[in-house]
mmCIF file of C-alpha atoms and ligand atoms in Angstrom:
data_model
loop_
_atom_site.group_PDB
_atom_site.id
_atom_site.type_symbol
_atom_site.label_atom_id
_atom_site.label_comp_id
_atom_site.label_asym_id
_atom_site.label_seq_id
_atom_site.Cartn_x
_atom_site.Cartn_y
_atom_site.Cartn_z
ATOM 1 C CA MET S 1 -33.259 106.802 -27.601
ATOM 2 C CA ASN S 2 -34.741 108.689 -30.562
ATOM 3 C CA VAL S 3 -32.430 109.903 -33.309
ATOM 4 C CA GLY S 4 -33.961 112.219 -35.890
ATOM 5 C CA PHE S 5 -32.739 112.695 -39.425
ATOM 6 C CA TYR S 6 -32.166 116.463 -39.216
ATOM 7 C CA GLY S 7 -30.816 118.920 -36.656
ATOM 8 C CA HIS S 8 -32.308 122.167 -37.963
ATOM 9 C CA VAL S 9 -33.299 123.637 -34.621
ATOM 10 C CA ARG S 10 -30.053 122.544 -32.939
ATOM 11 C CA GLN S 11 -28.189 124.333 -35.703
ATOM 12 C CA TYR S 12 -30.277 127.482 -35.333
ATOM 13 C CA ARG S 13 -29.630 127.541 -31.556
ATOM 14 C CA GLY S 14 -25.887 127.369 -32.204
ATOM 15 C CA ILE S 15 -25.821 130.404 -34.481
ATOM 16 C CA GLN S 16 -28.939 132.270 -33.389
ATOM 17 C CA ALA S 17 -27.252 135.594 -32.514
ATOM 18 C CA GLU S 18 -25.591 135.922 -35.947
ATOM 19 C CA ILE S 19 -28.717 134.906 -37.875
ATOM 20 C CA ASP S 20 -31.048 137.098 -35.844
ATOM 21 C CA GLY S 21 -28.627 140.020 -36.259
ATOM 22 C CA ASN S 22 -28.626 139.657 -40.043
ATOM 23 C CA LEU S 23 -32.413 139.269 -40.175
ATOM 24 C CA ARG S 24 -32.846 142.414 -38.092
ATOM 25 C CA GLU S 25 -30.432 144.268 -40.377
ATOM 26 C CA VAL S 26 -32.518 143.315 -43.429
ATOM 27 C CA LEU S 27 -35.826 144.074 -41.733
ATOM 28 C CA GLU S 28 -34.669 147.512 -40.643
ATOM 29 C CA SER S 29 -33.131 148.332 -44.038
ATOM 30 C CA GLY S 30 -36.528 148.119 -45.721
ATOM 31 C CA GLN S 31 -34.832 146.415 -48.713
ATOM 32 C CA TYR S 32 -36.117 142.867 -48.918
ATOM 33 C CA VAL S 33 -35.715 141.977 -52.604
ATOM 34 C CA MET S 34 -32.495 142.530 -54.604
ATOM 35 C CA GLY S 35 -31.160 144.567 -51.692
ATOM 36 C CA PRO S 36 -27.721 144.966 -50.127
ATOM 37 C CA MET S 37 -27.836 141.680 -48.142
ATOM 38 C CA LEU S 38 -28.260 139.688 -51.374
ATOM 39 C CA LYS S 39 -25.319 141.532 -52.955
ATOM 40 C CA ARG S 40 -23.208 140.878 -49.880
ATOM 41 C CA PHE S 41 -24.047 137.170 -49.818
ATOM 42 C CA GLU S 42 -23.352 136.807 -53.546
ATOM 43 C CA ARG S 43 -19.900 138.362 -53.007
ATOM 44 C CA GLU S 44 -19.226 136.059 -50.046
ATOM 45 C CA LEU S 45 -20.400 132.951 -51.905
ATOM 46 C CA ALA S 46 -18.214 133.675 -54.950
ATOM 47 C CA ALA S 47 -15.221 134.316 -52.667
ATOM 48 C CA TYR S 48 -15.925 131.101 -50.725
ATOM 49 C CA HIS S 49 -15.751 129.102 -53.960
ATOM 50 C CA GLY S 50 -12.738 131.054 -55.220
ATOM 51 C CA MET S 51 -14.835 131.911 -58.271
ATOM 52 C CA LYS S 52 -15.605 135.189 -60.016
ATOM 53 C CA TYR S 53 -19.405 135.175 -59.931
ATOM 54 C CA ALA S 54 -22.286 133.903 -57.794
ATOM 55 C CA ILE S 55 -25.928 134.651 -58.588
ATOM 56 C CA GLY S 56 -28.648 133.985 -56.015
ATOM 57 C CA VAL S 57 -31.838 132.458 -57.433
ATOM 58 C CA GLY S 58 -35.109 131.054 -56.114
ATOM 59 C CA ASN S 59 -34.039 127.416 -55.663
ATOM 60 C CA GLY S 60 -31.605 124.763 -56.882
ATOM 61 C CA THR S 61 -33.851 123.583 -59.703
ATOM 62 C CA ASP S 62 -34.001 127.102 -61.131
ATOM 63 C CA ALA S 63 -30.218 127.435 -60.754
ATOM 64 C CA LEU S 64 -29.901 124.409 -63.065
ATOM 65 C CA TRP S 65 -32.357 125.337 -65.789
ATOM 66 C CA LEU S 66 -31.446 129.039 -65.786
ATOM 67 C CA SER S 67 -27.834 127.922 -66.351
ATOM 68 C CA PHE S 68 -28.940 125.591 -69.159
ATOM 69 C CA MET S 69 -30.870 128.428 -70.759
ATOM 70 C CA ALA S 70 -28.000 130.914 -70.350
ATOM 71 C CA LEU S 71 -25.716 128.401 -72.082
ATOM 72 C CA GLY S 72 -28.106 127.959 -74.994
ATOM 73 C CA ILE S 73 -29.263 124.438 -74.110
ATOM 74 C CA GLY S 74 -32.786 123.776 -75.370
ATOM 75 C CA PRO S 75 -35.015 121.677 -77.642
ATOM 76 C CA GLY S 76 -33.109 119.126 -79.707
ATOM 77 C CA ASP S 77 -30.161 119.048 -77.308
ATOM 78 C CA GLU S 78 -29.199 116.082 -75.159
ATOM 79 C CA CYS S 79 -27.780 116.357 -71.635
ATOM 80 C CA ILE S 80 -26.016 113.322 -70.202
ATOM 81 C CA THR S 81 -26.632 112.637 -66.516
ATOM 82 C CA THR S 82 -27.349 109.809 -64.063
ATOM 83 C CA PRO S 83 -30.797 108.480 -63.066
ATOM 84 C CA ASN S 84 -29.835 107.929 -59.404
ATOM 85 C CA THR S 85 -30.239 111.509 -58.241
ATOM 86 C CA PHE S 86 -32.935 113.776 -56.898
ATOM 87 C CA PHE S 87 -35.668 114.202 -59.508
ATOM 88 C CA ALA S 88 -34.875 117.907 -60.042
ATOM 89 C CA THR S 89 -31.690 117.187 -62.025
ATOM 90 C CA ALA S 90 -33.750 115.687 -64.845
ATOM 91 C CA GLU S 91 -36.683 118.015 -64.263
ATOM 92 C CA ALA S 92 -34.433 121.017 -64.964
ATOM 93 C CA ILE S 93 -33.322 119.436 -68.257
ATOM 94 C CA TRP S 94 -36.979 118.924 -69.169
ATOM 95 C CA ILE S 95 -37.896 122.521 -68.213
ATOM 96 C CA ALA S 96 -35.148 123.775 -70.563
ATOM 97 C CA GLY S 97 -36.784 121.685 -73.326
ATOM 98 C CA ALA S 98 -33.778 119.386 -73.730
ATOM 99 C CA THR S 99 -33.569 115.578 -73.471
ATOM 100 C CA ALA S 100 -32.035 113.830 -70.473
ATOM 101 C CA VAL S 101 -29.840 110.882 -71.437
ATOM 102 C CA PHE S 102 -29.282 108.600 -68.451
ATOM 103 C CA VAL S 103 -26.019 106.712 -68.104
ATOM 104 C CA ASP S 104 -24.893 104.423 -65.307
ATOM 105 C CA CYS S 105 -23.096 105.590 -62.199
ATOM 106 C CA ASP S 106 -19.768 104.366 -60.894
ATOM 107 C CA PRO S 107 -20.443 101.329 -58.651
ATOM 108 C CA ARG S 108 -18.458 102.685 -55.696
ATOM 109 C CA THR S 109 -19.150 106.450 -55.635
ATOM 110 C CA ASN S 110 -22.613 106.377 -57.272
ATOM 111 C CA CYS S 111 -21.561 109.490 -59.250
ATOM 112 C CA ILE S 112 -21.527 109.559 -63.054
ATOM 113 C CA GLY S 113 -19.214 106.974 -64.641
ATOM 114 C CA PRO S 114 -16.839 108.239 -67.371
ATOM 115 C CA ALA S 115 -17.169 105.093 -69.533
ATOM 116 C CA GLY S 116 -20.932 105.496 -69.748
ATOM 117 C CA ILE S 117 -20.620 109.124 -70.815
ATOM 118 C CA GLU S 118 -18.366 108.374 -73.802
ATOM 119 C CA ALA S 119 -20.664 105.624 -75.006
ATOM 120 C CA ALA S 120 -23.734 107.884 -74.843
ATOM 121 C CA ILE S 121 -22.419 110.816 -76.907
ATOM 122 C CA THR S 122 -24.343 111.502 -80.128
ATOM 123 C CA PRO S 123 -24.292 114.462 -82.551
ATOM 124 C CA ARG S 124 -27.095 115.989 -80.425
ATOM 125 C CA THR S 125 -25.176 115.854 -77.149
ATOM 126 C CA LYS S 126 -24.716 119.371 -75.817
ATOM 127 C CA ALA S 127 -23.792 118.996 -72.170
ATOM 128 C CA ILE S 128 -22.765 116.702 -69.332
ATOM 129 C CA VAL S 129 -24.557 117.249 -66.002
ATOM 130 C CA PRO S 130 -22.602 115.456 -63.267
ATOM 131 C CA VAL S 131 -24.232 115.260 -59.826
ATOM 132 C CA HIS S 132 -21.963 115.465 -56.787
ATOM 133 C CA LEU S 133 -24.106 112.870 -55.077
ATOM 134 C CA TYR S 134 -24.294 112.613 -51.277
ATOM 135 C CA GLY S 135 -21.592 115.294 -50.902
ATOM 136 C CA GLN S 136 -18.767 113.804 -52.961
ATOM 137 C CA CYS S 137 -17.598 115.364 -56.222
ATOM 138 C CA ALA S 138 -18.010 113.346 -59.390
ATOM 139 C CA ASP S 139 -14.779 112.591 -61.246
ATOM 140 C CA MET S 140 -14.567 116.046 -62.838
ATOM 141 C CA ASN S 141 -11.043 115.466 -64.151
ATOM 142 C CA ALA S 142 -12.446 112.705 -66.367
ATOM 143 C CA VAL S 143 -15.622 114.664 -67.200
ATOM 144 C CA ARG S 144 -13.564 117.714 -68.230
ATOM 145 C CA LYS S 145 -11.391 115.611 -70.578
ATOM 146 C CA ILE S 146 -14.426 114.047 -72.245
ATOM 147 C CA ALA S 147 -16.083 117.454 -72.604
ATOM 148 C CA ASP S 148 -12.947 118.959 -74.174
ATOM 149 C CA ARG S 149 -12.536 116.083 -76.608
ATOM 150 C CA ASN S 150 -16.158 116.375 -77.727
ATOM 151 C CA GLY S 151 -16.842 120.105 -77.438
ATOM 152 C CA LEU S 152 -19.466 119.720 -74.688
ATOM 153 C CA LEU S 153 -20.664 122.056 -71.962
ATOM 154 C CA VAL S 154 -20.495 120.941 -68.319
ATOM 155 C CA ILE S 155 -23.020 122.053 -65.685
ATOM 156 C CA GLU S 156 -22.429 120.667 -62.188
ATOM 157 C CA ASP S 157 -25.363 119.770 -59.965
ATOM 158 C CA ASN S 158 -23.701 120.845 -56.731
ATOM 159 C CA ALA S 159 -26.870 120.879 -54.609
ATOM 160 C CA GLN S 160 -25.362 118.382 -52.143
ATOM 161 C CA ALA S 161 -21.650 119.153 -52.036
ATOM 162 C CA ILE S 162 -20.918 122.746 -51.073
ATOM 163 C CA GLY S 163 -17.458 122.860 -49.498
ATOM 164 C CA SER S 164 -16.322 119.574 -51.063
ATOM 165 C CA ARG S 165 -13.195 119.077 -53.138
ATOM 166 C CA GLY S 166 -12.015 116.596 -55.717
ATOM 167 C CA ASP S 167 -8.458 115.599 -56.534
ATOM 168 C CA GLY S 168 -7.039 118.979 -57.605
ATOM 169 C CA PHE S 169 -10.367 120.756 -58.160
ATOM 170 C CA LYS S 170 -13.310 122.356 -56.411
ATOM 171 C CA PRO S 171 -16.920 122.552 -57.625
ATOM 172 C CA GLY S 172 -17.225 125.219 -60.313
ATOM 173 C CA GLU S 173 -13.599 125.265 -61.412
ATOM 174 C CA LEU S 174 -13.823 122.684 -64.201
ATOM 175 C CA SER S 175 -17.252 123.542 -65.589
ATOM 176 C CA ASP S 176 -19.309 126.276 -67.214
ATOM 177 C CA ALA S 177 -21.545 126.629 -64.152
ATOM 178 C CA ALA S 178 -22.075 124.934 -60.784
ATOM 179 C CA CYS S 179 -25.579 124.992 -59.331
ATOM 180 C CA THR S 180 -26.408 124.752 -55.674
ATOM 181 C CA SER S 181 -29.546 124.548 -53.524
ATOM 182 C CA PHE S 182 -30.113 126.143 -50.138
ATOM 183 C CA ILE S 183 -33.284 124.349 -49.118
ATOM 184 C CA ILE S 184 -32.996 123.704 -45.389
ATOM 185 C CA GLN S 185 -31.918 120.062 -45.522
ATOM 186 C CA LYS S 186 -28.846 120.796 -47.683
ATOM 187 C CA ASN S 187 -25.428 121.342 -46.024
ATOM 188 C CA LEU S 188 -25.882 125.119 -46.338
ATOM 189 C CA GLY S 189 -29.598 125.615 -45.764
ATOM 190 C CA CYS S 190 -31.762 128.715 -45.473
ATOM 191 C CA PHE S 191 -35.220 128.937 -43.875
ATOM 192 C CA GLY S 192 -37.168 128.207 -47.025
ATOM 193 C CA ASP S 193 -36.118 127.902 -50.657
ATOM 194 C CA GLY S 194 -32.985 129.294 -52.241
ATOM 195 C CA GLY S 195 -30.300 128.459 -54.764
ATOM 196 C CA ALA S 196 -27.303 129.882 -56.596
ATOM 197 C CA VAL S 197 -25.242 129.611 -59.754
ATOM 198 C CA VAL S 198 -21.454 129.891 -59.371
ATOM 199 C CA THR S 199 -19.338 130.462 -62.477
ATOM 200 C CA ASN S 200 -16.185 132.033 -63.869
ATOM 201 C CA ARG S 201 -17.977 132.895 -67.138
ATOM 202 C CA GLU S 202 -18.921 136.541 -67.417
ATOM 203 C CA ASP S 203 -21.570 135.751 -70.055
ATOM 204 C CA VAL S 204 -23.273 133.142 -67.844
ATOM 205 C CA ASP S 205 -23.288 135.579 -64.925
ATOM 206 C CA ARG S 206 -24.819 138.337 -67.019
ATOM 207 C CA VAL S 207 -27.529 136.197 -68.629
ATOM 208 C CA VAL S 208 -28.579 134.318 -65.439
ATOM 209 C CA ARG S 209 -28.736 137.657 -63.597
ATOM 210 C CA ARG S 210 -31.012 139.001 -66.324
ATOM 211 C CA LEU S 211 -33.205 135.894 -66.616
ATOM 212 C CA ARG S 212 -33.858 135.651 -62.862
ATOM 213 C CA ASN S 213 -35.223 139.209 -62.781
ATOM 214 C CA HIS S 214 -37.775 139.493 -65.608
ATOM 215 C CA GLY S 215 -35.111 139.819 -68.280
ATOM 216 C CA SER S 216 -34.063 143.162 -66.890
ATOM 217 C CA GLU S 217 -30.537 144.558 -66.650
ATOM 218 C CA LYS S 218 -31.619 148.167 -66.334
ATOM 219 C CA ARG S 219 -34.663 149.435 -64.477
ATOM 220 C CA SER S 220 -37.799 149.372 -66.662
ATOM 221 C CA CYS S 221 -35.995 147.723 -69.628
ATOM 222 C CA HIS S 222 -36.917 144.083 -70.208
ATOM 223 C CA GLY S 223 -36.172 141.130 -72.453
ATOM 224 C CA MET S 224 -38.027 137.889 -71.760
ATOM 225 C CA GLY S 225 -37.106 136.345 -68.459
ATOM 226 C CA PHE S 226 -38.555 134.882 -65.282
ATOM 227 C CA ASN S 227 -38.915 135.669 -61.606
ATOM 228 C CA SER S 228 -36.463 133.600 -59.578
ATOM 229 C CA ARG S 229 -34.673 135.701 -56.997
ATOM 230 C CA LEU S 230 -33.052 134.812 -53.700
ATOM 231 C CA ASP S 231 -34.661 137.173 -51.207
ATOM 232 C CA ASP S 232 -32.630 139.221 -48.770
ATOM 233 C CA LEU S 233 -33.910 137.537 -45.591
ATOM 234 C CA GLN S 234 -32.695 134.163 -46.873
ATOM 235 C CA ALA S 235 -29.427 135.782 -47.978
ATOM 236 C CA GLY S 236 -29.012 137.044 -44.406
ATOM 237 C CA VAL S 237 -29.471 133.535 -42.975
ATOM 238 C CA LEU S 238 -27.028 132.132 -45.531
ATOM 239 C CA SER S 239 -24.440 134.860 -44.970
ATOM 240 C CA ALA S 240 -24.359 133.966 -41.267
ATOM 241 C CA LYS S 241 -24.244 130.206 -41.931
ATOM 242 C CA LEU S 242 -21.542 130.453 -44.612
ATOM 243 C CA THR S 243 -19.042 131.438 -41.889
ATOM 244 C CA ARG S 244 -19.614 127.983 -40.301
ATOM 245 C CA ILE S 245 -19.928 125.718 -43.312
ATOM 246 C CA ASP S 246 -16.350 124.399 -43.194
ATOM 247 C CA GLU S 247 -16.670 123.643 -39.487
ATOM 248 C CA TRP S 248 -20.014 121.879 -40.053
ATOM 249 C CA ASN S 249 -18.676 119.850 -42.966
ATOM 250 C CA ALA S 250 -15.717 118.790 -40.801
ATOM 251 C CA LEU S 251 -18.183 117.559 -38.159
ATOM 252 C CA ARG S 252 -20.119 115.610 -40.794
ATOM 253 C CA ARG S 253 -16.835 113.952 -41.796
ATOM 254 C CA GLN S 254 -16.110 113.168 -38.168
ATOM 255 C CA TRP S 255 -19.494 111.427 -37.739
ATOM 256 C CA ALA S 256 -19.052 109.616 -41.053
ATOM 257 C CA ALA S 257 -15.670 108.292 -39.883
ATOM 258 C CA ARG S 258 -17.242 107.182 -36.583
ATOM 259 C CA TYR S 259 -20.045 105.330 -38.389
ATOM 260 C CA SER S 260 -17.593 103.705 -40.802
ATOM 261 C CA ALA S 261 -15.242 102.562 -38.027
ATOM 262 C CA GLY S 262 -18.139 101.149 -36.003
ATOM 263 C CA LEU S 263 -19.730 99.381 -38.974
ATOM 264 C CA ARG S 264 -16.474 98.087 -40.473
ATOM 265 C CA ASP S 265 -17.183 94.435 -39.717
ATOM 266 C CA ALA S 266 -20.880 94.371 -40.652
ATOM 267 C CA ARG S 267 -21.280 91.652 -43.292
ATOM 268 C CA SER S 268 -24.604 92.429 -44.903
ATOM 269 C CA ILE S 269 -24.064 96.095 -45.816
ATOM 270 C CA THR S 270 -21.532 98.141 -47.770
ATOM 271 C CA LEU S 271 -20.221 101.502 -46.546
ATOM 272 C CA PRO S 272 -19.726 104.798 -48.411
ATOM 273 C CA TYR S 273 -16.590 104.978 -50.554
ATOM 274 C CA GLU S 274 -14.452 108.100 -50.587
ATOM 275 C CA MET S 275 -12.259 108.591 -53.653
ATOM 276 C CA PRO S 276 -8.521 109.029 -52.884
ATOM 277 C CA GLY S 277 -7.650 112.728 -52.695
ATOM 278 C CA TYR S 278 -11.320 113.779 -52.440
ATOM 279 C CA TYR S 279 -12.977 115.680 -49.586
ATOM 280 C CA HIS S 280 -16.469 114.209 -49.208
ATOM 281 C CA VAL S 281 -18.792 116.467 -47.168
ATOM 282 C CA TYR S 282 -21.380 113.767 -46.348
ATOM 283 C CA HIS S 283 -24.550 115.637 -47.135
ATOM 284 C CA LEU S 284 -25.825 112.093 -46.672
ATOM 285 C CA TYR S 285 -24.168 109.043 -45.126
ATOM 286 C CA VAL S 286 -25.482 106.276 -47.373
ATOM 287 C CA ILE S 287 -24.928 102.585 -46.786
ATOM 288 C CA GLU S 288 -26.315 99.838 -49.020
ATOM 289 C CA THR S 289 -27.649 96.449 -48.014
ATOM 290 C CA ARG S 290 -25.943 93.690 -49.993
ATOM 291 C CA LYS S 291 -29.336 92.190 -50.767
ATOM 292 C CA ALA S 292 -32.126 94.430 -52.097
ATOM 293 C CA GLU S 293 -34.728 92.439 -50.115
ATOM 294 C CA HIS S 294 -32.931 93.454 -46.905
ATOM 295 C CA ARG S 295 -33.304 97.209 -47.378
ATOM 296 C CA ASP S 296 -36.810 97.685 -45.976
ATOM 297 C CA SER S 297 -36.089 95.220 -43.180
ATOM 298 C CA LEU S 298 -33.229 97.396 -41.928
ATOM 299 C CA VAL S 299 -35.143 100.682 -42.315
ATOM 300 C CA ASP S 300 -38.084 99.182 -40.393
ATOM 301 C CA PHE S 301 -35.801 97.785 -37.669
ATOM 302 C CA LEU S 302 -34.199 101.205 -37.186
ATOM 303 C CA ALA S 303 -37.628 102.915 -37.115
ATOM 304 C CA ALA S 304 -38.805 100.430 -34.468
ATOM 305 C CA ASN S 305 -35.804 101.537 -32.404
ATOM 306 C CA GLY S 306 -36.515 105.260 -32.708
ATOM 307 C CA ILE S 307 -34.076 105.953 -35.539
ATOM 308 C CA ASP S 308 -35.208 107.931 -38.557
ATOM 309 C CA ALA S 309 -33.351 106.471 -41.570
ATOM 310 C CA LYS S 310 -34.346 107.395 -45.111
ATOM 311 C CA CYS S 311 -33.634 106.306 -48.696
ATOM 312 C CA HIS S 312 -31.995 108.597 -51.249
ATOM 313 C CA TYR S 313 -33.344 107.776 -53.755
ATOM 314 C CA PRO S 314 -35.442 104.596 -53.737
ATOM 315 C CA ILE S 315 -36.975 105.211 -57.168
ATOM 316 C CA ALA S 316 -34.416 106.156 -59.817
ATOM 317 C CA ILE S 317 -35.626 108.749 -62.293
ATOM 318 C CA HIS S 318 -36.005 106.295 -65.166
ATOM 319 C CA GLN S 319 -38.276 104.241 -62.865
ATOM 320 C CA GLN S 320 -40.557 107.216 -62.138
ATOM 321 C CA GLU S 321 -43.943 106.976 -63.778
ATOM 322 C CA GLY S 322 -44.141 110.760 -63.923
ATOM 323 C CA TYR S 323 -41.124 111.245 -66.141
ATOM 324 C CA PRO S 324 -41.952 112.243 -69.715
ATOM 325 C CA TRP S 325 -40.328 109.668 -71.980
ATOM 326 C CA GLY S 326 -39.728 110.137 -75.663
ATOM 327 C CA LYS S 327 -38.410 113.634 -76.134
ATOM 328 C CA GLY S 328 -37.994 114.049 -72.376
ATOM 329 C CA ALA S 329 -35.496 111.311 -71.707
ATOM 330 C CA ARG S 330 -33.868 108.096 -72.764
ATOM 331 C CA ILE S 331 -31.552 105.542 -71.218
ATOM 332 C CA ALA S 332 -28.166 104.933 -72.860
ATOM 333 C CA GLY S 333 -26.823 101.439 -72.236
ATOM 334 C CA ALA S 334 -27.345 99.216 -69.213
ATOM 335 C CA ILE S 335 -27.588 100.930 -65.825
ATOM 336 C CA PRO S 336 -27.218 98.136 -63.239
ATOM 337 C CA ASN S 337 -25.292 100.243 -60.708
ATOM 338 C CA SER S 338 -27.917 102.995 -60.635
ATOM 339 C CA GLU S 339 -30.633 100.380 -60.155
ATOM 340 C CA ARG S 340 -28.702 98.638 -57.372
ATOM 341 C CA ASN S 341 -28.180 102.026 -55.665
ATOM 342 C CA ALA S 342 -31.921 102.745 -55.807
ATOM 343 C CA ALA S 343 -32.847 99.296 -54.487
ATOM 344 C CA CYS S 344 -30.320 99.054 -51.639
ATOM 345 C CA CYS S 345 -29.584 102.587 -50.351
ATOM 346 C CA ILE S 346 -30.210 103.664 -46.754
ATOM 347 C CA SER S 347 -29.256 107.095 -45.379
ATOM 348 C CA LEU S 348 -28.390 107.051 -41.685
ATOM 349 C CA PRO S 349 -28.974 110.219 -39.602
ATOM 350 C CA MET S 350 -26.269 112.741 -40.603
ATOM 351 C CA PHE S 351 -26.017 116.337 -39.521
ATOM 352 C CA PRO S 352 -23.253 118.328 -37.797
ATOM 353 C CA GLU S 353 -25.121 118.629 -34.484
ATOM 354 C CA LEU S 354 -25.334 114.861 -33.867
ATOM 355 C CA THR S 355 -23.747 113.619 -30.645
ATOM 356 C CA ALA S 356 -21.322 110.721 -30.229
ATOM 357 C CA ASP S 357 -23.966 108.901 -28.170
ATOM 358 C CA GLU S 358 -26.474 109.186 -30.996
ATOM 359 C CA VAL S 359 -24.014 107.958 -33.632
ATOM 360 C CA ASP S 360 -22.999 105.051 -31.393
ATOM 361 C CA TYR S 361 -26.624 104.148 -30.710
ATOM 362 C CA VAL S 362 -27.423 104.061 -34.440
ATOM 363 C CA THR S 363 -24.250 102.063 -35.106
ATOM 364 C CA GLY S 364 -25.180 99.548 -32.384
ATOM 365 C CA LYS S 365 -28.644 99.036 -33.848
ATOM 366 C CA VAL S 366 -27.322 98.506 -37.380
ATOM 367 C CA LEU S 367 -24.879 95.918 -35.985
ATOM 368 C CA GLU S 368 -27.678 94.217 -34.044
ATOM 369 C CA TRP S 369 -29.727 93.930 -37.248
ATOM 370 C CA ASP S 370 -26.629 92.732 -39.143
ATOM 371 C CA ARG S 371 -26.119 89.862 -36.655
ATOM 372 C CA THR S 372 -29.768 88.781 -36.757
ATOM 373 C CA ALA S 373 -31.996 89.608 -39.764
ATOM 374 C CA GLY S 374 -29.007 90.632 -41.917
ATOM 375 C CA ALA S 375 -27.369 87.228 -41.451
ATOM 376 C CA ALA S 376 -30.467 85.446 -42.734
HETATM 377 C C1 LIG B 1 -31.975 119.476 -53.698
HETATM 378 C C2 LIG B 1 -31.501 119.089 -55.033
HETATM 379 C C3 LIG B 1 -31.882 119.797 -56.187
HETATM 380 C C4 LIG B 1 -32.953 120.840 -56.237
HETATM 381 O O1 LIG B 1 -32.895 121.857 -55.346
HETATM 382 P P1 LIG B 1 -34.221 122.649 -54.939
HETATM 383 O O2 LIG B 1 -33.641 123.829 -54.209
HETATM 384 O O3 LIG B 1 -35.045 121.769 -54.095
HETATM 385 O O4 LIG B 1 -34.906 123.074 -56.191
HETATM 386 C C5 LIG B 1 -31.310 119.434 -57.396
HETATM 387 N N1 LIG B 1 -30.432 118.423 -57.475
HETATM 388 C C6 LIG B 1 -30.053 117.711 -56.393
HETATM 389 C C7 LIG B 1 -29.056 116.604 -56.556
HETATM 390 C C8 LIG B 1 -30.592 118.004 -55.146
HETATM 391 O O5 LIG B 1 -30.216 117.270 -54.085
#
């Protein structure tokens, strides 16, 4: 059996009539940029989050740095985040001209650890940028308290966790802005690039809206800005898919539970940890080998059996040669958990359109490896 990592075409088949209908509506309207479909999707996305404002932008990276810029974060400012995330979290801080300060993640959730944040605060600290890694919210109750005590901004990197919940909060509610990505492999994916900023702050809404469209609020009047718009065709795809996101996230949780039950007794790996009271949406189902030297052995064994497993993310940002050190970033304190996560992580196939047979096949192969190579 072959089990792929994504189910993009299966998903399209399941919702083809709605997507094609929206695409036709946009095509026949003649309004492809900043048109009515974008406005409609922005309204729907804000309502979905229970938030006042949603602004569609070109991609998730832009959503982050446009938010930083709208909140006045720039040169001389430090933003505290984790190094075990997709590169774009730090890249966006660099684009804004600020300095990324990397602290360690929590050993169980792999999201930012509150103790590390407190220890890393300096007079230059301006913001905390928690990443809701793999589809589970960071501990925003703790982040909010630290931010309040120290007068810091909070910008959530919510690229992976649309539809998730924490204990008593949803993404966006405890921060100045939550930033999401709609690139196809995310839980809510369009057919290309897209992103959005969700916020309750009227000033953030107004400034991001202006910055994404050449600094213009009124036709022909400009301040300095950029071009980063979500186009109406992508908004049409997303508007159709948004009606299914809760159903799809529930399926992801169902497959995650099936993996975790099947792999419960495996001795050489650890399974994802869900915080009590949290609703993890399993953008990725990430296990870790107990020994770093086992990671590639398991990935290769799965590949040899037709299973596409991946690693998110095998090189932490502070280990990337391409990251600009000095003004660009620094590490605060020891970061053993982030380094263990990078060395040991394996993402098993996870998408709503998996079948029970596929999940059971993958589970069986992981167990087979666990009994043989994993026991060595
Ligand atoms: C995908 C992703 C981004 C960037 O989104 P793009 O749309 O690719 O620019 C940022 N942060 C995290 C954690 C991501 O997973």
